[in-house]
Coordinates of C-alpha atoms in Angstrom, one line a residue:
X1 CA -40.3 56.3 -25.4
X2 CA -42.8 58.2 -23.3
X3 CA -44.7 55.0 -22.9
X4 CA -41.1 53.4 -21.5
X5 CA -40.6 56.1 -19.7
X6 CA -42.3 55.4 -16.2
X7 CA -41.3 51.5 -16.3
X8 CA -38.3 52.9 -16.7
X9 CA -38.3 55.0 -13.4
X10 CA -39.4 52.2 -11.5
X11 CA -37.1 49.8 -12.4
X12 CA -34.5 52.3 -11.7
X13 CA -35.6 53.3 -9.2
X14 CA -36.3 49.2 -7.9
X15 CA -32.5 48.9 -8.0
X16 CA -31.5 51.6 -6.0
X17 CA -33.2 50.4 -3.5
X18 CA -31.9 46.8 -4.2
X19 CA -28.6 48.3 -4.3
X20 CA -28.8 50.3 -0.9
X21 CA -30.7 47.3 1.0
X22 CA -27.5 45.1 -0.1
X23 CA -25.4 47.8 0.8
X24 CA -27.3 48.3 4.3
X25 CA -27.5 44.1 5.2
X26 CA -23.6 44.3 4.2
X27 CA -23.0 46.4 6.5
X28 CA -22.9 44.3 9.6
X29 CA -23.0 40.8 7.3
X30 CA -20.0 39.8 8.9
X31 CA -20.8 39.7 12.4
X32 CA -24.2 38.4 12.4
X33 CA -23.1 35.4 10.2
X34 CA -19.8 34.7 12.4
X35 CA -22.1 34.5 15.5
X36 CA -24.8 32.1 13.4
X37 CA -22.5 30.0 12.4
X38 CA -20.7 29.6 15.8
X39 CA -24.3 28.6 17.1
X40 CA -24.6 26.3 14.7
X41 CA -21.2 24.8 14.6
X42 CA -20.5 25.2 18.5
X43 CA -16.9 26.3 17.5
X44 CA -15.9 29.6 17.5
X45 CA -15.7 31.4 13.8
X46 CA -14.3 34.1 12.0
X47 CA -14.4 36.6 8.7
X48 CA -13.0 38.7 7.2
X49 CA -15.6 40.2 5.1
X50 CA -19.0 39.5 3.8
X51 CA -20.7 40.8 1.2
X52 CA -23.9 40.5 -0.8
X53 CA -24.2 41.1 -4.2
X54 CA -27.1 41.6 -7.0
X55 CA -25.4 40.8 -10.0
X56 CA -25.4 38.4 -9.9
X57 CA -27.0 37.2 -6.5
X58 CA -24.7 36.3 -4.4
X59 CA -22.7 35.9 -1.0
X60 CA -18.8 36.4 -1.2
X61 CA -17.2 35.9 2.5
X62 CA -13.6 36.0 2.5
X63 CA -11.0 34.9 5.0
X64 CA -13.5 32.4 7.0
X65 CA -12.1 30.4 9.4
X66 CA -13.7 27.6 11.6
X67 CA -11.6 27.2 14.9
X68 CA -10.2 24.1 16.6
X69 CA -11.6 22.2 19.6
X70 CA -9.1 24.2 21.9
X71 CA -8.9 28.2 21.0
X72 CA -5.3 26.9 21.1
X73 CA -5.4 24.6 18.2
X74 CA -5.0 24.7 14.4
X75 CA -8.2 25.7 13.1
X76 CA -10.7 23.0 11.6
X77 CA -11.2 25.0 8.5
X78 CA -9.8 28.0 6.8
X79 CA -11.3 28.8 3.1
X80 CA -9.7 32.1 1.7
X81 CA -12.5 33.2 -0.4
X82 CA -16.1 31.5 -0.9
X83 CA -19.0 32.7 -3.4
X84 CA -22.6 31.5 -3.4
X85 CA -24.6 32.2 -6.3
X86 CA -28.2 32.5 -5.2
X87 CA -31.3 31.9 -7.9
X88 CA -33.4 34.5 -7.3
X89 CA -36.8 33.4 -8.2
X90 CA -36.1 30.3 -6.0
X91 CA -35.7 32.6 -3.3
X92 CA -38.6 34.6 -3.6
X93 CA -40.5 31.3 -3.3
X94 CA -39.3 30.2 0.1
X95 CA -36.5 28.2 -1.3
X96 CA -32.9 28.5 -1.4
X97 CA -31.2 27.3 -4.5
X98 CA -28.0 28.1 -5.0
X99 CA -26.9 28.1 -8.4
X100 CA -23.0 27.4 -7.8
X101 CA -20.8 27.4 -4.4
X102 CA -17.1 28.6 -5.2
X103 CA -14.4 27.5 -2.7
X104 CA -10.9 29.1 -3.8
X105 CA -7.9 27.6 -1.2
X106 CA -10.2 25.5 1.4
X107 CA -7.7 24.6 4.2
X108 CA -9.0 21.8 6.4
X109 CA -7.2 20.1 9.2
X110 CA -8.3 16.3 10.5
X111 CA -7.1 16.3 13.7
X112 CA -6.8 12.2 15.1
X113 CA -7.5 12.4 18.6
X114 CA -7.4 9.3 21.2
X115 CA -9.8 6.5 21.3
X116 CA -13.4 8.0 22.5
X117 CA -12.8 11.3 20.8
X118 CA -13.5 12.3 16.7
X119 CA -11.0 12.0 14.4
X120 CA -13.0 14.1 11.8
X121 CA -13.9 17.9 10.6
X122 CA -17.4 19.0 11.8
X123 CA -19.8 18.3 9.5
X124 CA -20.9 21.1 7.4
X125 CA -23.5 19.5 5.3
X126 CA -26.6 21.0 6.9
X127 CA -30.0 19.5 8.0
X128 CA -32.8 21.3 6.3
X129 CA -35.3 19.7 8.2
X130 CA -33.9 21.6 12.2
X131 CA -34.8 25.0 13.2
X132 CA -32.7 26.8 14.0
X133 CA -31.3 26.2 17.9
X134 CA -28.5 25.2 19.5
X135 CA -26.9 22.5 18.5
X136 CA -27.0 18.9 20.2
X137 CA -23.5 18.0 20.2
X138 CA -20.5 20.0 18.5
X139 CA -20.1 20.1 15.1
X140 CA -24.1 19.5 13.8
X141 CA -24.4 22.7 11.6
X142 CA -28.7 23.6 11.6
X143 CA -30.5 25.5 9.6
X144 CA -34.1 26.9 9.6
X145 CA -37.0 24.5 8.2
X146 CA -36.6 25.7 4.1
X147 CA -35.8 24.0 1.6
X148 CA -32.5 24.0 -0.1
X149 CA -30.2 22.5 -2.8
X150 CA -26.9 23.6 -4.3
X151 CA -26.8 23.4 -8.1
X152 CA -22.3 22.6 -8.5
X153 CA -19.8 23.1 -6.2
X154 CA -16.6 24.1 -7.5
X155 CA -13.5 23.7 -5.0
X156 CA -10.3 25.0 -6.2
X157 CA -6.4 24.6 -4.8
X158 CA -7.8 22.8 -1.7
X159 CA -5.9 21.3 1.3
X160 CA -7.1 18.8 3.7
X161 CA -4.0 17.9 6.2
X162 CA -4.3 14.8 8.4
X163 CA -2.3 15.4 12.1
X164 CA -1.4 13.0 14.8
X165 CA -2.4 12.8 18.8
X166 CA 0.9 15.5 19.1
X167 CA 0.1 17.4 16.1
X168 CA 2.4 15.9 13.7
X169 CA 1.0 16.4 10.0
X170 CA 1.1 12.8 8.7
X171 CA -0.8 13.4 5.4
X172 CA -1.3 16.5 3.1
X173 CA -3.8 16.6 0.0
X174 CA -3.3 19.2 -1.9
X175 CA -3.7 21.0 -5.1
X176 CA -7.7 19.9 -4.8
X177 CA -9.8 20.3 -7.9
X178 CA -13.5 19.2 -6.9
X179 CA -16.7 19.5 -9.2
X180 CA -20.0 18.2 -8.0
X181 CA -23.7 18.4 -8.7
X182 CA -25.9 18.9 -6.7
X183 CA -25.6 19.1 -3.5
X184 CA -29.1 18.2 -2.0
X185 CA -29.5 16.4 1.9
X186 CA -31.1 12.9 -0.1
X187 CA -30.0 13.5 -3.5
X188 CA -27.1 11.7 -4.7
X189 CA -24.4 14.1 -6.4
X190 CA -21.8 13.2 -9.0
X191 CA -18.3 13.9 -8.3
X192 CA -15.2 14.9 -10.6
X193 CA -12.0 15.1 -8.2
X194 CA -8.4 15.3 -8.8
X195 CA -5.4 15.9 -6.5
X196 CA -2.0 15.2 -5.0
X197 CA -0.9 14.1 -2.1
X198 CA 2.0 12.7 0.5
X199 CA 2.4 10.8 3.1
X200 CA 6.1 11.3 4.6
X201 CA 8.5 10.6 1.7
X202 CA 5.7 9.0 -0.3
X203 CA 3.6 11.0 -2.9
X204 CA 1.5 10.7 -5.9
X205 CA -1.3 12.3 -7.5
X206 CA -5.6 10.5 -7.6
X207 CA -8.4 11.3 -10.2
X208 CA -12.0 10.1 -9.1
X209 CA -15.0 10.2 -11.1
X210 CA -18.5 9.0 -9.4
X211 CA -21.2 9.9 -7.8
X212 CA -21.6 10.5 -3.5
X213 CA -24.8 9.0 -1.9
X214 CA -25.4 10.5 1.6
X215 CA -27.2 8.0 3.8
X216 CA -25.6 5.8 4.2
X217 CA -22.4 7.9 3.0
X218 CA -21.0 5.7 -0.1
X219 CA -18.5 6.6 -3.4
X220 CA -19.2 4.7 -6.3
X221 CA -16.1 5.5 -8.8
X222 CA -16.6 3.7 -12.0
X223 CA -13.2 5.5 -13.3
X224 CA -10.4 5.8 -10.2
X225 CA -6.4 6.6 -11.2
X226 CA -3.9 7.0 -9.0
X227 CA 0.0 7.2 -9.2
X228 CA 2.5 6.4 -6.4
X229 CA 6.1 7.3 -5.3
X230 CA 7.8 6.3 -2.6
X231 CA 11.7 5.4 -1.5
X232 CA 10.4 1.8 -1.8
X233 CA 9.5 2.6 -6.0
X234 CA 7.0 3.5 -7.4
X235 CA 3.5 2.9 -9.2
X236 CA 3.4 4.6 -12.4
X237 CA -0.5 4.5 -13.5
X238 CA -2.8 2.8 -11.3
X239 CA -6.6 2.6 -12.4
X240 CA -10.2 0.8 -12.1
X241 CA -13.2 1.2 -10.0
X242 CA -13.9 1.7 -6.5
X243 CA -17.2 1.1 -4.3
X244 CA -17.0 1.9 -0.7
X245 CA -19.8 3.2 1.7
X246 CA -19.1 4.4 5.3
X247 CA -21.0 3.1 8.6
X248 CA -21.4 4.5 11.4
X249 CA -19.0 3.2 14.3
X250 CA -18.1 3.3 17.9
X251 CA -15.2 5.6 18.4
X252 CA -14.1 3.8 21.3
X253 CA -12.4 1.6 19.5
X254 CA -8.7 0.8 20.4
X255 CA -6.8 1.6 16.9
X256 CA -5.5 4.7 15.6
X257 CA -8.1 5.0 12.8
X258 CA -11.5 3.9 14.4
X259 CA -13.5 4.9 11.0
X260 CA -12.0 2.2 9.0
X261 CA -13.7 -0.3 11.2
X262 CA -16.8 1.7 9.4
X263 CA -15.6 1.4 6.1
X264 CA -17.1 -1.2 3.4
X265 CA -16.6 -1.8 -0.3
X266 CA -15.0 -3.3 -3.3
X267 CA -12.4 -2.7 -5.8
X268 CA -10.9 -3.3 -9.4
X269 CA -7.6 -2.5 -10.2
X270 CA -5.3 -2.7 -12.6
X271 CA -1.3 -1.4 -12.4
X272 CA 1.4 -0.8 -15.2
X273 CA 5.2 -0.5 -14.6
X274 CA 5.5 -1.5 -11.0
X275 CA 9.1 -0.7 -9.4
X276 CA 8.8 -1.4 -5.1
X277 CA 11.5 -2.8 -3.1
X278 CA 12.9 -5.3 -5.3
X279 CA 10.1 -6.2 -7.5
X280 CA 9.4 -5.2 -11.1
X281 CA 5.9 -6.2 -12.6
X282 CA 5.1 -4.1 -16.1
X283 CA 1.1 -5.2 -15.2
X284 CA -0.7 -6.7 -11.8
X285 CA -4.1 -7.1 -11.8
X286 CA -6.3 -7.4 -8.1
X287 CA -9.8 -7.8 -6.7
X288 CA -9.8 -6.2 -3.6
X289 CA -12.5 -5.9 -0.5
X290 CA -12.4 -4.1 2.9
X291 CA -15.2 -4.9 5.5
X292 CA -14.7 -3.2 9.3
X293 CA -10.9 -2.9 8.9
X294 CA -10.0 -6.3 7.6
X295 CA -8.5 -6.2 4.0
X296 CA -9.3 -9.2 1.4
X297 CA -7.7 -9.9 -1.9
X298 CA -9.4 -12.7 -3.4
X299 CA -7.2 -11.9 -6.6
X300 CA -4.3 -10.7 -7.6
X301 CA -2.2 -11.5 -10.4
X302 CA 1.0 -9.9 -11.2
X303 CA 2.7 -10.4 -14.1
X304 CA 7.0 -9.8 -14.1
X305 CA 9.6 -9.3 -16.3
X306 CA 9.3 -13.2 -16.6
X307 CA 6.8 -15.5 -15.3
X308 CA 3.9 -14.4 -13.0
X309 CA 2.3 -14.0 -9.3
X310 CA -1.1 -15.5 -8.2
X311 CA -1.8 -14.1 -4.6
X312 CA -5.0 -14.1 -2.6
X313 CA -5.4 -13.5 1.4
X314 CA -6.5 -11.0 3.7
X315 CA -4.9 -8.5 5.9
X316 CA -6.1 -6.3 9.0
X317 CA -5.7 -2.3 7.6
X318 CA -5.9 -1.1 11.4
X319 CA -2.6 -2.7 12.1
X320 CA -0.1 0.2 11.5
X321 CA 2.2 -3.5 11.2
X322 CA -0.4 -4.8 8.6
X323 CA -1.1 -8.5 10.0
X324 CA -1.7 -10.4 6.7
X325 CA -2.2 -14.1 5.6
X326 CA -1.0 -14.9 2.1
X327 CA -1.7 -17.9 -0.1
X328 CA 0.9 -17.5 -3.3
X329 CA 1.5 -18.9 -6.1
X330 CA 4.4 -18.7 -8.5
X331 CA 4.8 -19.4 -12.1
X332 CA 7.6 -19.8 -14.4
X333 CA 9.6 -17.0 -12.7
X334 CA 13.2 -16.3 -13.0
X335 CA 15.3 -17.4 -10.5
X336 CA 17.5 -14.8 -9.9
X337 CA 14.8 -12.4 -9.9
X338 CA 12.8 -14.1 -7.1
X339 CA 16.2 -13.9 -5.2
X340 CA 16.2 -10.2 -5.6
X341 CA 12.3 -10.2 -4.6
X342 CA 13.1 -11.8 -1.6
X343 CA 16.1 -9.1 -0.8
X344 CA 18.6 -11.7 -1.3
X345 CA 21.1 -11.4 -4.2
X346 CA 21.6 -15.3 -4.8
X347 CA 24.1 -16.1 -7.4
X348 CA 21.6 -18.3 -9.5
X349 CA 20.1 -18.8 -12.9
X350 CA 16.9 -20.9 -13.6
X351 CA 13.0 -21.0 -13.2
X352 CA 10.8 -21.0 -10.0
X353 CA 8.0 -22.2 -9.6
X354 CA 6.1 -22.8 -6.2
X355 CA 3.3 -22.7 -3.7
X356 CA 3.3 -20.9 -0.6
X357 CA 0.7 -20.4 2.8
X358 CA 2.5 -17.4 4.5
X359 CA 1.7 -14.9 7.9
X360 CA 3.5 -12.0 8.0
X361 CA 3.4 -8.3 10.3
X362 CA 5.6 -5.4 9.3
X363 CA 5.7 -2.2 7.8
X364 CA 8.8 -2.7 6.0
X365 CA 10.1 -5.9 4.3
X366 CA 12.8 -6.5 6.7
X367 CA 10.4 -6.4 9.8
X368 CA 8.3 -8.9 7.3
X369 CA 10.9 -11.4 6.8
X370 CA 11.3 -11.6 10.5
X371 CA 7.2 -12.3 11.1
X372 CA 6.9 -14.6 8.5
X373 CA 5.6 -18.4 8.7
X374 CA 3.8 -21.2 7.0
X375 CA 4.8 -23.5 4.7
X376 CA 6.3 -23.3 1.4
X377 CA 7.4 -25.7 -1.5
X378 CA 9.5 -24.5 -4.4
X379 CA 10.4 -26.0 -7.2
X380 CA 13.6 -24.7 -9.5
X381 CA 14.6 -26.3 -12.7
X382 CA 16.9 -26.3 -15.6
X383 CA 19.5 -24.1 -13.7
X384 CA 22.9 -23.9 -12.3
X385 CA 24.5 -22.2 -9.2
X386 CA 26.9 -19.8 -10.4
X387 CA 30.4 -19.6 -8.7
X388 CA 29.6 -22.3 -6.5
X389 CA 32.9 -22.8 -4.5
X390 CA 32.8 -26.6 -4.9
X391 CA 36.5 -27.2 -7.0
X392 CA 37.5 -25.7 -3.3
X393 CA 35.9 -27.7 -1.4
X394 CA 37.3 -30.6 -3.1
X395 CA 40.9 -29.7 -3.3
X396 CA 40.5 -28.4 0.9
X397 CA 39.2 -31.7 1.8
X398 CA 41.5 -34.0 -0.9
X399 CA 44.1 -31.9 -2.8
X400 CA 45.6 -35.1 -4.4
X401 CA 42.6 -36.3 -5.5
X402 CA 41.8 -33.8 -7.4
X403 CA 42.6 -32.3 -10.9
X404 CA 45.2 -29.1 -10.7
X405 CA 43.2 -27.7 -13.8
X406 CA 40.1 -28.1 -11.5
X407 CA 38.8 -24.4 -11.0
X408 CA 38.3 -23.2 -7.5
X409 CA 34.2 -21.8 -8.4
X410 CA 32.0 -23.8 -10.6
X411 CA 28.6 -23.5 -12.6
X412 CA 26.9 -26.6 -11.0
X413 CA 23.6 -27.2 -13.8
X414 CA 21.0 -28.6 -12.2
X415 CA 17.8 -30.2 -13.7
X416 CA 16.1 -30.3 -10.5
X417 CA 15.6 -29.0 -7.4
X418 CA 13.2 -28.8 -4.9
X419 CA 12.5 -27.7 -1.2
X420 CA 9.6 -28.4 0.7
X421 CA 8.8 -27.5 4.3
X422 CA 7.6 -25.1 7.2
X423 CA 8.7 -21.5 7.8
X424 CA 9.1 -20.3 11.4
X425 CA 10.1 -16.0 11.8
X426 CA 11.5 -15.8 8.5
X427 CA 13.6 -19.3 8.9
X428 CA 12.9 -22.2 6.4
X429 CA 13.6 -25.6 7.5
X430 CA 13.4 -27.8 4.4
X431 CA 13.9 -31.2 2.9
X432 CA 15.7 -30.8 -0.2
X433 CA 16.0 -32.9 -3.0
X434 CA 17.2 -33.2 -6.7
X435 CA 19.5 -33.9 -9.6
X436 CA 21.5 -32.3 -12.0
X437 CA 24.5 -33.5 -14.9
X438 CA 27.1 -33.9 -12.0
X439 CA 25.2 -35.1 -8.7
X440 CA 21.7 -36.4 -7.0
X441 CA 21.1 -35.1 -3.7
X442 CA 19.3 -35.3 -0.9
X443 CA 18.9 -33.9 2.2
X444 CA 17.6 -30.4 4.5
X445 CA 18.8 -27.4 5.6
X446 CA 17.8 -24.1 6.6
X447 CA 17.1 -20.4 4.2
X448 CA 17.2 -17.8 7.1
X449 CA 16.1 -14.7 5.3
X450 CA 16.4 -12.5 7.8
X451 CA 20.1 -12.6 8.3
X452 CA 20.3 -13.7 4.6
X453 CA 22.1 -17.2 5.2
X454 CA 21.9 -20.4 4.1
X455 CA 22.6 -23.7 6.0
X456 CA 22.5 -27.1 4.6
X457 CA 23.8 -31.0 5.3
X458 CA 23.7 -32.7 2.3
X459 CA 24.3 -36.2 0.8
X460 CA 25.6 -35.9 -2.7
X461 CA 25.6 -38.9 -5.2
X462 CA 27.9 -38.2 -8.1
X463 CA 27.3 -39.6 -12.0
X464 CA 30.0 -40.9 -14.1
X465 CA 30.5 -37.6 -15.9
X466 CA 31.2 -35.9 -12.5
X467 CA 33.9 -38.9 -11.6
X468 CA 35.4 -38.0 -15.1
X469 CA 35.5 -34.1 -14.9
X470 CA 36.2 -34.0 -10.9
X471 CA 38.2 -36.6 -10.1
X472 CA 38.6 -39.6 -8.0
X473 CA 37.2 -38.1 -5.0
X474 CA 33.7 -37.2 -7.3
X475 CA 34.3 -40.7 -8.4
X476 CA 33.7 -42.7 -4.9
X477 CA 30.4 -40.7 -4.8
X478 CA 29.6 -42.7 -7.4
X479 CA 29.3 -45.8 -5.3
X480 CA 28.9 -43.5 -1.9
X481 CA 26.9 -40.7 -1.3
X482 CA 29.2 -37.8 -0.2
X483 CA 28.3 -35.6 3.1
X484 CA 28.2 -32.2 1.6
X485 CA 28.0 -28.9 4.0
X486 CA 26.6 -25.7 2.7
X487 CA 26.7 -22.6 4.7
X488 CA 27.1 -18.6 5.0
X489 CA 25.8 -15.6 3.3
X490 CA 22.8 -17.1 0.5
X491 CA 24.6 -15.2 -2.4
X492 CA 28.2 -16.5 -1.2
X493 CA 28.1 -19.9 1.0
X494 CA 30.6 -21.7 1.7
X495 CA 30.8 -25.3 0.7
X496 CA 32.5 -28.4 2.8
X497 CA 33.0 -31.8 1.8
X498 CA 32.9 -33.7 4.9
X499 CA 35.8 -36.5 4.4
X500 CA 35.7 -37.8 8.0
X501 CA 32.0 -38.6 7.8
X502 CA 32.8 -40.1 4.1
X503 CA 35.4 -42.7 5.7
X504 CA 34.1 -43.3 8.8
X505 CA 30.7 -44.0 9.0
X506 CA 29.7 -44.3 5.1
X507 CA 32.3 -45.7 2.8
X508 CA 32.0 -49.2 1.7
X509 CA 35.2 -51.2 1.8
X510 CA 35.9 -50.7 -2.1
X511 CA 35.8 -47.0 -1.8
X512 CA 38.2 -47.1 1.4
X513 CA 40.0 -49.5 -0.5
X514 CA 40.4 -46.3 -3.5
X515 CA 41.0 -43.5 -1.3
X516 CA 43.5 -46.1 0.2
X517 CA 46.0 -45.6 -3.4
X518 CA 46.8 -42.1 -1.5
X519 CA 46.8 -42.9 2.2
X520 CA 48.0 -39.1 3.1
X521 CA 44.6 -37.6 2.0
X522 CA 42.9 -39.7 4.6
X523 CA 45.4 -38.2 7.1
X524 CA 44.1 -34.6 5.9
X525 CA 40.2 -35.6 6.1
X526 CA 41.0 -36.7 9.5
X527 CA 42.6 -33.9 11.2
X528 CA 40.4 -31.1 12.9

């Protein structure tokens, strides 16, 4: 013990002089590092407390607070409580290594300004290789020529919110959980992030595992899920991978975000149970690429409740309308699903198939179906149109030539039908054509999908079987094809047999000659 004794005393004796140098730098922590970091930052900031530690070594500041561009402003960033735990022997070396960084309730506010200003926080990843000085420009945080390196950085319950030119919040992520290791100026440093966020009425939660590279600044997520939830639906499990590196760029440029033009990578993903607007896939797959703004999707597949999606195209992310060209194709999908896709409740049961070349620019779908054009060709078989008002047609335009038992709505089958042509603001112009049990036909019309209506002049052909379930009148389209008008609402149009047309400019003397056994129906086609 005696021989213990004096090592004792000077250890003791080492800490209490540790203990009252802390206690004597503490003192008046606060102020010196609010006015360094102000130098460094160029913006003024503020503490609460500051504290140094010996066991273990560390920093704890509390209540820090990085102010806006205008002393008016929401600050930049607002962190409740942040620990750094310093190695010691690092530091006796010259070097600072911090063994962790603890950031409890980080609050940071992105503030999008117009074009020419900065749309992001400061940087506070500093330069180890600057003295320290006054900054060049605002928001460069320096530090004097040592080395440095940060072991893991732990962030929890953080906050970033995203405002608008009149201070509007537009996005909040919360609930931040971030892991990463290390933190070095050249090193890469691998990430483990979760959080939730929302975006107006939309929300949903994103996991990211990867690793950071800082020059060029790049994410490379080999494990990426996401969920969303919006009033449009929602995306129950999204996942895949993500590559994406930032570039510098000109913030000049005339869009509200002028850092995606900087933006570059590639994407897998993969989505189960999809519910938006009026689609329902249980599994989509997609290859996706951005390059300075400009969005391209040389895949994606989506599979639906039947039959399946092929899409590929590109669209232009700064657009808050979201210009896009389309190139779809549709398999095997159910007919009266495709009209609910489209927004329209059509009163139809078959397959679809089909090829489409589309532009569109909206936010929303009915601001879509108003942009859209191309060309499209669709292709529906072994079907029928349910409730199709044609028993009424035929009775309103011959009532004595047609069976009393003849229901007013009928299922019309058809085996074949197809319509082919260009699409100008949401209006298809098509040449139809195809056949069924009952009828041929041929003709065009119009699918106007903004105002959901359909418009069509037709010439129907009728088979024997329709002659023998629908009358004489079916029967002379036997021999005569029969001028058939089709218009209104897509899920109820109304139908007209035009009799006038039939007599006067189409009917062959033997089908005159029929309709001739009850001359008052030709009185009824011919008055207005």
């Amino acid at each position: 013990m005696r021989r213990l004794r004096i090592p004792l005393i000077i250890l003791g004796i080492c800490i209490a002089l540790a203990w009252g140098g802390a206690r004597v730098m503490s003192r008046d922590l606060p102020q010196r590092l609010s006015a360094w970091m102000t130098q460094a930052l160029g913006r003024p900031v503020t503490m609460t407390d500051a504290t140094i530690r010996l066991l273990p070594l560390s920093i704890q500041v509390s209540g820090l607070r990085v102010a806006g561009p205008t002393p008016q402003e929401t600050p930049v960033i607002a962190i409740a409580d942040l620990r750094a735990l310093v190695h010691l022997p690092a530091l006796l070396s010259g070097r600072i290594v911090v063994r962790e960084v603890l950031l409890n309730t980080p609050h940071i506010f992105v503030h999008r300004t117009a074009p020419g200003g900065s749309n992001l926080p400061p940087r506070i990843l500093p330069n180890p290789s600057s003295a320290l000085s006054p900054p060049v420009h605002a928001g460069a945080l320096q530090l004097p020529d040592i080395t440095w390196q940060v072991d893991q950085l732990a962030v929890t319950n953080g906050q970033v919110d995203l405002h608008d030119d009149a201070g509007n919040r537009t996005v909040r992520v919360q609930n931040i959980q971030l892991h990463a290791r290390p933190i070095a100026p050249e090193a890469p440093a691998t990430m483990d992030l979760t959080c939730s966020w929302q975006a107006g009425e939309a929300h949903g939660t994103l996991t990211i595992k990867g690793t950071v590279y800082p020059k060029p600044l790049r994410l490379a997520a080999p494990a990426l899920t996401a969920s969303i939830t919006a009033a449009q639906g929602e995306i129950s499990s999204l996942h895949g991978q993500l590559d994406v590196t930032m570039q510098p760029v000109s913030t000049s440029a005339q869009h509200p975000w002028p850092w995606l033009s900087g933006l570059h990578g590639t994407s897998t993903l993969a989505a189960e149970t999809i519910r938006w607007e009026n689609v329902q896939a249980p599994h989509a797959e997609a290859e996706i690429s951005i390059a300075q703004g400009r969005i391209q999707i040389p895949r994606l597949t989506a599979a639906l409740a039947q039959g399946a999606i092929d899409l590929e195209g590109e669209m232009d992310a700064r657009n808050p309308n979201l210009a896009a060209q389309l190139r779809l194709q549709a398999r095997d999908l159910d007919l009266a699903q495709l009209f609910a896709m489209l927004g329209a409740p059509g009163r139809m049961r078959g397959t679809a198939a089909g090829d489409a070349t589309l532009k569109a620019q909206g936010a929303t779908l009915d601001a879509i179906k108003k942009t859209l054009a191309g060309e499209i060709s669709l292709r529906l078989t072994d079907g029928a149109a349910l409730g199709a008002p044609l028993g009424a047609a035929l009775r309103t335009a011959a009532p004595l030539l047609v069976p009393p038992t003849l229901p007013d709505q009928l299922d019309v089958a058809f085996t074949k039908l197809t319509a082919q042509g260009p699409m100008h603001k949401g209006v298809l112009t098509a040449d139809i054509s195809g056949h069924g049990p009952w009828f041929t036909v041929a003709g065009a019309g119009q699918v106007h999908l903004p105002q959901n209506r359909l418009d069509a002049d037709l010439r129907v052909s009728a088979t024997a079987q329709a002659g023998r379930e629908l009358g004489p009148l079916a029967a002379v389209a036997q021999t005569t094809p029969v001028p058939l008008q089709i218009h209104g609402p897509i899920d109820a149009p109304k139908v007209r047999v035009d009799l006038q047309r039939l007599l006067l400019r189409q009917a062959p003397p033997k089908a005159i000659e029929q309709l001739l056994q009850k001359p008052e129906e030709i009185l009824r086609g011919l008055l207005p």
